[in-house]
XYZ file of C-alpha atoms in Angstrom:
236
model
C 21.046 32.361 58.673
C 17.901 33.584 56.941
C 14.997 31.277 56.068
C 15.715 31.700 52.339
C 19.350 30.709 52.717
C 18.458 27.713 54.893
C 15.955 26.469 52.380
C 17.635 27.516 49.148
C 17.822 23.954 47.819
C 14.111 23.422 48.505
C 13.190 26.654 46.744
C 15.441 25.730 43.820
C 13.834 22.291 43.546
C 10.338 23.795 43.540
C 11.321 26.294 40.835
C 12.721 23.479 38.663
C 9.575 21.357 39.089
C 7.263 24.266 38.291
C 9.371 25.109 35.267
C 9.200 21.533 34.030
C 5.418 21.416 34.384
C 5.126 24.751 32.596
C 7.280 23.525 29.735
C 5.223 20.334 29.397
C 1.982 22.306 29.416
C 3.285 24.623 26.716
C 4.537 21.721 24.660
C 1.194 19.946 24.887
C -0.423 22.944 23.228
C 2.094 23.279 20.417
C 3.462 19.791 19.830
C 3.354 18.100 16.437
C 3.494 14.654 18.008
C 0.116 12.903 18.303
C -1.039 11.950 21.783
C -2.052 8.377 22.499
C -4.587 9.722 24.976
C -6.363 12.063 22.571
C -9.907 11.458 21.349
C -10.788 12.781 17.918
C -13.659 15.250 17.854
C -16.870 13.907 16.368
C -17.656 17.066 14.402
C -15.215 19.629 13.017
C -15.790 22.754 10.954
C -12.921 22.367 8.479
C -11.654 25.142 6.249
C -10.199 23.976 2.937
C -7.534 26.326 1.593
C -5.289 26.512 -1.462
C -2.574 24.849 0.642
C -4.626 21.685 0.982
C -4.101 18.770 -1.365
C -7.607 18.310 -2.731
C -8.908 16.163 -5.570
C -12.382 16.657 -6.987
C -14.654 19.678 -7.548
C -14.661 22.421 -4.909
C -18.480 22.481 -4.980
C -18.854 18.724 -4.460
C -21.726 17.574 -2.270
C -19.350 15.496 -0.147
C -15.900 16.395 1.164
C -13.850 13.528 2.566
C -10.825 14.572 4.618
C -8.252 11.918 5.417
C -5.540 12.322 8.057
C -2.992 9.758 6.963
C 0.540 8.404 7.172
C 2.187 7.114 3.993
C 3.874 4.291 5.942
C 0.692 3.198 7.742
C -0.412 -0.253 6.469
C -4.092 0.552 6.973
C -3.726 3.798 5.012
C -2.195 1.712 2.238
C -5.144 -0.671 2.403
C -7.618 2.219 2.067
C -5.734 3.778 -0.861
C -7.524 1.699 -3.566
C -10.874 2.403 -1.889
C -10.285 6.153 -2.229
C -9.195 5.758 -5.830
C -12.423 3.920 -6.623
C -14.528 6.439 -4.730
C -13.025 9.207 -6.803
C -13.931 7.245 -9.942
C -17.444 6.398 -8.749
C -18.297 9.943 -7.630
C -16.317 12.195 -10.020
C -18.687 15.144 -9.700
C -19.929 14.763 -6.138
C -16.864 13.888 -4.037
C -13.881 15.966 -3.038
C -11.023 14.139 -1.294
C -8.577 16.099 0.852
C -5.327 14.569 2.107
C -3.762 15.840 5.326
C -0.404 14.718 6.628
C -0.309 12.879 9.932
C 3.001 10.946 9.979
C 3.288 8.800 13.091
C 6.942 9.614 13.632
C 7.210 7.637 16.864
C 6.503 4.279 15.220
C 7.014 4.769 11.443
C 10.600 5.879 10.832
C 10.042 6.627 7.129
C 6.704 8.405 7.539
C 8.190 11.894 7.815
C 10.498 11.336 4.862
C 7.615 10.092 2.725
C 5.532 13.122 3.659
C 8.393 15.439 2.697
C 8.763 13.648 -0.627
C 5.044 14.088 -1.313
C 5.078 17.749 -0.349
C 8.163 18.410 -2.478
C 6.294 16.848 -5.413
C 3.316 19.019 -4.552
C 5.436 22.132 -4.997
C 5.755 21.065 -8.623
C 2.020 20.384 -8.927
C 2.389 16.611 -8.700
C 1.300 15.721 -5.180
C -1.308 13.186 -6.311
C 1.095 11.483 -8.692
C 3.583 11.007 -5.833
C 0.750 9.983 -3.501
C -0.040 7.159 -5.939
C 3.619 6.120 -6.224
C 4.078 6.040 -2.440
C 1.021 3.922 -1.710
C 1.415 1.653 -4.722
C 5.022 0.903 -3.760
C 4.626 1.057 0.021
C 5.985 -2.457 0.592
C 9.115 -1.650 -1.428
C 10.281 1.447 0.470
C 8.858 0.797 3.935
C 12.070 -0.829 5.205
C 14.486 1.457 3.366
C 16.616 4.156 4.974
C 16.763 7.824 4.072
C 15.149 9.454 1.051
C 17.169 7.925 -1.782
C 14.602 5.120 -2.121
C 12.079 7.732 -3.272
C 14.222 9.178 -6.087
C 12.880 6.586 -8.518
C 9.321 7.753 -7.916
C 10.283 11.404 -8.348
C 11.795 10.543 -11.727
C 8.808 8.362 -12.688
C 6.404 11.284 -12.347
C 8.691 13.681 -14.197
C 9.828 15.985 -11.418
C 12.602 18.497 -11.953
C 15.152 16.676 -9.815
C 17.239 19.737 -9.014
C 14.192 21.516 -7.628
C 13.013 18.365 -5.889
C 16.359 17.875 -4.142
C 16.358 21.503 -3.042
C 12.781 21.331 -1.740
C 12.579 17.938 -0.039
C 14.489 18.971 3.110
C 13.463 22.618 3.058
C 11.916 24.442 5.984
C 8.920 25.254 3.793
C 8.146 21.570 3.230
C 8.645 20.613 6.887
C 6.500 23.514 8.108
C 3.677 22.501 5.760
C 3.653 18.983 7.223
C 3.854 20.322 10.777
C 0.838 22.527 10.075
C -1.312 19.502 9.229
C 0.039 17.633 12.256
C -0.775 20.507 14.585
C -4.275 20.851 13.129
C -4.798 17.120 13.594
C -3.563 17.253 17.168
C -5.818 20.219 17.894
C -8.889 18.118 17.057
C -7.616 15.017 18.877
C -6.467 12.806 15.991
C -4.602 9.861 17.527
C -4.233 7.342 14.709
C -4.344 6.813 10.985
C -6.285 6.792 8.841
C -8.892 9.095 10.348
C -11.689 10.177 8.005
C -14.143 13.061 8.218
C -17.089 13.201 5.825
C -18.573 16.690 5.582
C -17.048 17.462 8.959
C -18.311 14.354 10.749
C -15.872 11.714 11.932
C -16.419 8.331 10.294
C -16.033 4.909 11.782
C -13.535 3.404 9.341
C -15.564 1.312 6.859
C -14.471 -2.319 6.666
C -15.275 -2.800 2.981
C -15.445 -0.747 -0.175
C -19.208 -1.118 -0.397
C -19.607 0.126 3.177
C -17.463 3.149 2.346
C -19.389 3.797 -0.841
C -22.684 3.551 1.041
C -21.612 6.319 3.421
C -20.786 8.615 0.510
C -24.046 7.736 -1.225
C -26.028 8.774 1.865
C -24.605 12.263 1.459
C -24.656 12.682 -2.321
C -27.553 10.441 -3.326
C -27.476 8.039 -6.281
C -25.743 4.686 -6.463
C -22.313 5.443 -7.928
C -20.941 3.308 -10.741
C -18.902 0.464 -9.248
C -19.448 -3.015 -10.592
C -20.805 -5.829 -8.350
C -17.500 -7.734 -8.221
C -15.849 -4.784 -6.448
C -17.874 -5.386 -3.315
C -15.572 -8.054 -1.896
C -12.597 -5.826 -0.925
C -12.197 -5.397 2.828
C -9.866 -3.785 5.332
C -8.885 -5.967 8.267
C -7.374 -3.429 10.656
C -6.294 0.181 11.143
C -3.066 1.667 12.519
Protein backbone atom coordinates (compact mmCIF):
# COMPACT_ATOMS: atom_id res chain seq x y z
CA UNK A 1 0.00 0.00 0.00
CA UNK A 2 1.40 3.38 -0.99
CA UNK A 3 2.32 6.06 1.56
CA UNK A 4 -0.54 8.28 0.34
CA UNK A 5 -3.12 5.55 0.77
CA UNK A 6 -1.80 4.64 4.22
CA UNK A 7 -1.98 8.22 5.37
CA UNK A 8 -5.04 9.40 3.48
CA UNK A 9 -6.93 10.33 6.65
CA UNK A 10 -3.97 12.38 7.90
CA UNK A 11 -3.67 14.21 4.60
CA UNK A 12 -7.43 14.83 4.57
CA UNK A 13 -7.31 16.21 8.12
CA UNK A 14 -4.46 18.57 7.24
CA UNK A 15 -6.32 19.81 4.15
CA UNK A 16 -9.44 20.51 6.24
CA UNK A 17 -7.45 22.40 8.89
CA UNK A 18 -5.61 24.49 6.31
CA UNK A 19 -8.89 25.23 4.58
CA UNK A 20 -10.47 26.34 7.84
CA UNK A 21 -7.57 28.67 8.64
CA UNK A 22 -7.72 30.09 5.13
CA UNK A 23 -11.43 30.74 5.43
CA UNK A 24 -10.98 32.47 8.79
CA UNK A 25 -8.18 34.62 7.42
CA UNK A 26 -10.31 35.64 4.46
CA UNK A 27 -13.27 36.36 6.68
CA UNK A 28 -11.18 38.52 8.99
CA UNK A 29 -10.38 40.76 6.04
CA UNK A 30 -13.94 41.09 4.78
CA UNK A 31 -16.16 40.67 7.82
CA UNK A 32 -18.73 43.26 8.85
CA UNK A 33 -18.65 42.10 12.45
CA UNK A 34 -16.49 44.23 14.76
CA UNK A 35 -13.61 42.51 16.52
CA UNK A 36 -13.31 42.77 20.28
CA UNK A 37 -9.54 42.66 19.86
CA UNK A 38 -9.28 45.57 17.44
CA UNK A 39 -7.71 48.90 18.38
CA UNK A 40 -9.02 51.97 16.60
CA UNK A 41 -6.40 53.92 14.67
CA UNK A 42 -5.43 57.23 16.22
CA UNK A 43 -5.38 59.12 12.93
CA UNK A 44 -7.40 58.40 9.78
CA UNK A 45 -7.57 60.23 6.47
CA UNK A 46 -11.34 60.08 5.91
CA UNK A 47 -13.02 60.78 2.60
CA UNK A 48 -16.52 62.22 2.87
CA UNK A 49 -18.72 61.33 -0.10
CA UNK A 50 -22.28 62.02 -1.22
CA UNK A 51 -23.24 58.67 0.34
CA UNK A 52 -22.34 59.90 3.81
CA UNK A 53 -24.98 61.32 6.10
CA UNK A 54 -23.49 64.73 6.87
CA UNK A 55 -24.97 67.74 8.64
CA UNK A 56 -23.31 71.14 8.47
CA UNK A 57 -21.31 73.02 5.81
CA UNK A 58 -18.89 71.04 3.64
CA UNK A 59 -16.21 73.70 4.20
CA UNK A 60 -16.53 73.67 8.00
CA UNK A 61 -13.33 74.06 9.99
CA UNK A 62 -14.14 70.94 12.01
CA UNK A 63 -15.51 67.60 10.82
CA UNK A 64 -16.75 65.25 13.52
CA UNK A 65 -17.30 61.66 12.39
CA UNK A 66 -19.26 59.38 14.69
CA UNK A 67 -19.35 55.59 14.34
CA UNK A 68 -22.52 54.71 16.20
CA UNK A 69 -25.23 52.18 16.97
CA UNK A 70 -28.81 53.40 17.36
CA UNK A 71 -29.42 50.90 20.18
CA UNK A 72 -26.25 51.78 22.10
CA UNK A 73 -27.15 53.55 25.38
CA UNK A 74 -24.01 55.68 25.30
CA UNK A 75 -24.75 56.78 21.73
CA UNK A 76 -28.18 57.81 22.99
CA UNK A 77 -26.57 59.76 25.81
CA UNK A 78 -24.31 61.63 23.35
CA UNK A 79 -27.19 62.44 20.99
CA UNK A 80 -28.21 65.69 22.79
CA UNK A 81 -24.55 66.73 22.97
CA UNK A 82 -24.27 66.49 19.18
CA UNK A 83 -27.51 68.38 18.71
CA UNK A 84 -26.19 71.21 20.88
CA UNK A 85 -22.82 71.21 19.14
CA UNK A 86 -24.57 71.62 15.82
CA UNK A 87 -26.48 74.58 17.28
CA UNK A 88 -23.40 76.13 18.91
CA UNK A 89 -21.18 75.81 15.82
CA UNK A 90 -23.61 76.15 12.87
CA UNK A 91 -20.98 77.46 10.46
CA UNK A 92 -17.85 75.72 11.70
CA UNK A 93 -18.86 72.12 12.44
CA UNK A 94 -19.81 69.30 10.12
CA UNK A 95 -21.15 66.12 11.74
CA UNK A 96 -20.99 62.83 9.84
CA UNK A 97 -22.86 59.73 11.02
CA UNK A 98 -21.54 56.28 10.13
CA UNK A 99 -23.35 53.06 10.91
CA UNK A 100 -21.70 50.63 13.29
CA UNK A 101 -24.50 48.39 14.63
CA UNK A 102 -23.19 45.97 17.24
CA UNK A 103 -25.23 43.06 15.95
CA UNK A 104 -23.78 40.57 18.43
CA UNK A 105 -25.19 42.33 21.49
CA UNK A 106 -27.92 44.72 20.23
CA UNK A 107 -30.60 42.69 18.45
CA UNK A 108 -32.45 45.76 17.12
CA UNK A 109 -29.37 47.70 16.03
CA UNK A 110 -29.38 46.39 12.45
CA UNK A 111 -33.10 46.99 12.06
CA UNK A 112 -32.77 50.55 13.35
CA UNK A 113 -29.92 51.21 10.93
CA UNK A 114 -32.01 49.90 8.03
CA UNK A 115 -34.91 52.12 9.09
CA UNK A 116 -32.60 55.15 9.15
CA UNK A 117 -31.09 54.34 5.77
CA UNK A 118 -34.52 53.76 4.23
CA UNK A 119 -35.51 57.22 5.50
CA UNK A 120 -32.29 58.57 4.05
CA UNK A 121 -33.32 57.37 0.60
CA UNK A 122 -36.19 59.83 0.91
CA UNK A 123 -33.90 62.62 2.12
CA UNK A 124 -34.95 62.29 5.76
CA UNK A 125 -32.08 60.49 7.46
CA UNK A 126 -31.60 63.16 10.13
CA UNK A 127 -35.30 63.30 10.94
CA UNK A 128 -35.30 59.52 11.53
CA UNK A 129 -32.01 59.78 13.42
CA UNK A 130 -33.75 62.17 15.83
CA UNK A 131 -36.79 59.90 16.18
CA UNK A 132 -34.65 56.83 16.89
CA UNK A 133 -32.52 58.44 19.58
CA UNK A 134 -35.34 60.42 21.15
CA UNK A 135 -37.46 57.27 21.46
CA UNK A 136 -34.66 54.78 22.08
CA UNK A 137 -36.12 53.52 25.37
CA UNK A 138 -39.47 52.84 23.70
CA UNK A 139 -38.29 50.58 20.86
CA UNK A 140 -35.15 49.04 22.37
CA UNK A 141 -37.01 45.96 23.65
CA UNK A 142 -39.37 45.59 20.70
CA UNK A 143 -39.16 42.90 18.03
CA UNK A 144 -38.95 43.37 14.29
CA UNK A 145 -39.38 46.63 12.41
CA UNK A 146 -43.06 47.36 13.03
CA UNK A 147 -42.15 49.43 16.11
CA UNK A 148 -40.47 51.93 13.78
CA UNK A 149 -43.49 52.48 11.50
CA UNK A 150 -44.77 55.24 13.78
CA UNK A 151 -41.56 57.20 13.35
CA UNK A 152 -41.62 56.77 9.57
CA UNK A 153 -45.14 58.22 9.53
CA UNK A 154 -44.18 61.02 11.95
CA UNK A 155 -41.53 62.34 9.58
CA UNK A 156 -43.78 62.07 6.54
CA UNK A 157 -42.19 59.21 4.64
CA UNK A 158 -43.89 57.64 1.65
CA UNK A 159 -44.75 54.38 3.39
CA UNK A 160 -44.95 52.30 0.23
CA UNK A 161 -41.43 53.33 -0.73
CA UNK A 162 -40.23 52.94 2.84
CA UNK A 163 -41.58 49.39 3.09
CA UNK A 164 -39.95 48.50 -0.22
CA UNK A 165 -36.60 50.00 0.78
CA UNK A 166 -36.17 48.98 4.41
CA UNK A 167 -35.20 45.35 3.69
CA UNK A 168 -33.61 46.00 0.31
CA UNK A 169 -30.13 44.88 -0.65
CA UNK A 170 -29.24 48.50 -1.36
CA UNK A 171 -29.97 49.53 2.23
CA UNK A 172 -28.16 46.55 3.76
CA UNK A 173 -25.11 47.05 1.53
CA UNK A 174 -24.90 50.72 2.54
CA UNK A 175 -24.79 49.75 6.22
CA UNK A 176 -22.26 46.99 5.56
CA UNK A 177 -20.03 49.51 3.79
CA UNK A 178 -19.81 51.67 6.91
CA UNK A 179 -19.24 48.58 9.06
CA UNK A 180 -16.42 47.37 6.85
CA UNK A 181 -14.80 50.82 6.82
CA UNK A 182 -15.05 50.93 10.61
CA UNK A 183 -13.54 47.47 10.94
CA UNK A 184 -10.72 48.41 8.57
CA UNK A 185 -9.61 51.17 10.96
CA UNK A 186 -10.09 49.05 14.09
CA UNK A 187 -13.35 50.42 15.51
CA UNK A 188 -14.39 48.10 18.34
CA UNK A 189 -17.14 49.96 20.19
CA UNK A 190 -19.64 52.77 20.03
CA UNK A 191 -19.67 55.66 19.97
CA UNK A 192 -16.26 56.29 18.45
CA UNK A 193 -15.54 59.88 17.42
CA UNK A 194 -12.94 61.33 15.07
CA UNK A 195 -12.39 65.09 14.98
CA UNK A 196 -10.63 66.20 11.80
CA UNK A 197 -9.30 62.67 11.43
CA UNK A 198 -7.99 62.30 14.98
CA UNK A 199 -9.60 59.84 17.35
CA UNK A 200 -11.13 61.49 20.42
CA UNK A 201 -11.27 60.22 23.94
CA UNK A 202 -15.02 60.33 24.54
CA UNK A 203 -15.73 63.58 26.43
CA UNK A 204 -17.54 63.07 29.73
CA UNK A 205 -19.51 66.32 29.65
CA UNK A 206 -20.95 68.68 27.10
CA UNK A 207 -18.52 71.43 28.03
CA UNK A 208 -15.57 69.06 27.56
CA UNK A 209 -16.90 68.13 24.13
CA UNK A 210 -17.46 71.76 23.22
CA UNK A 211 -13.94 72.64 24.35
CA UNK A 212 -12.45 70.10 21.94
CA UNK A 213 -14.39 71.61 19.04
CA UNK A 214 -13.43 75.12 20.10
CA UNK A 215 -9.73 74.20 20.00
CA UNK A 216 -10.14 73.43 16.31
CA UNK A 217 -12.49 76.22 15.20
CA UNK A 218 -11.65 78.99 17.66
CA UNK A 219 -14.24 81.15 19.43
CA UNK A 220 -16.42 80.18 22.36
CA UNK A 221 -19.64 78.88 20.78
CA UNK A 222 -22.99 80.05 22.10
CA UNK A 223 -24.16 77.64 24.80
CA UNK A 224 -25.52 79.08 28.01
CA UNK A 225 -23.78 78.44 31.38
CA UNK A 226 -26.52 76.13 32.70
CA UNK A 227 -25.79 73.64 29.90
CA UNK A 228 -22.44 72.75 31.40
CA UNK A 229 -23.80 70.21 33.87
CA UNK A 230 -24.73 67.41 31.41
CA UNK A 231 -22.44 64.39 31.63
CA UNK A 232 -22.05 60.93 30.15
CA UNK A 233 -21.36 58.17 32.65
CA UNK A 234 -20.23 55.33 30.39
CA UNK A 235 -19.79 54.15 26.80
CA UNK A 236 -20.81 50.90 25.09
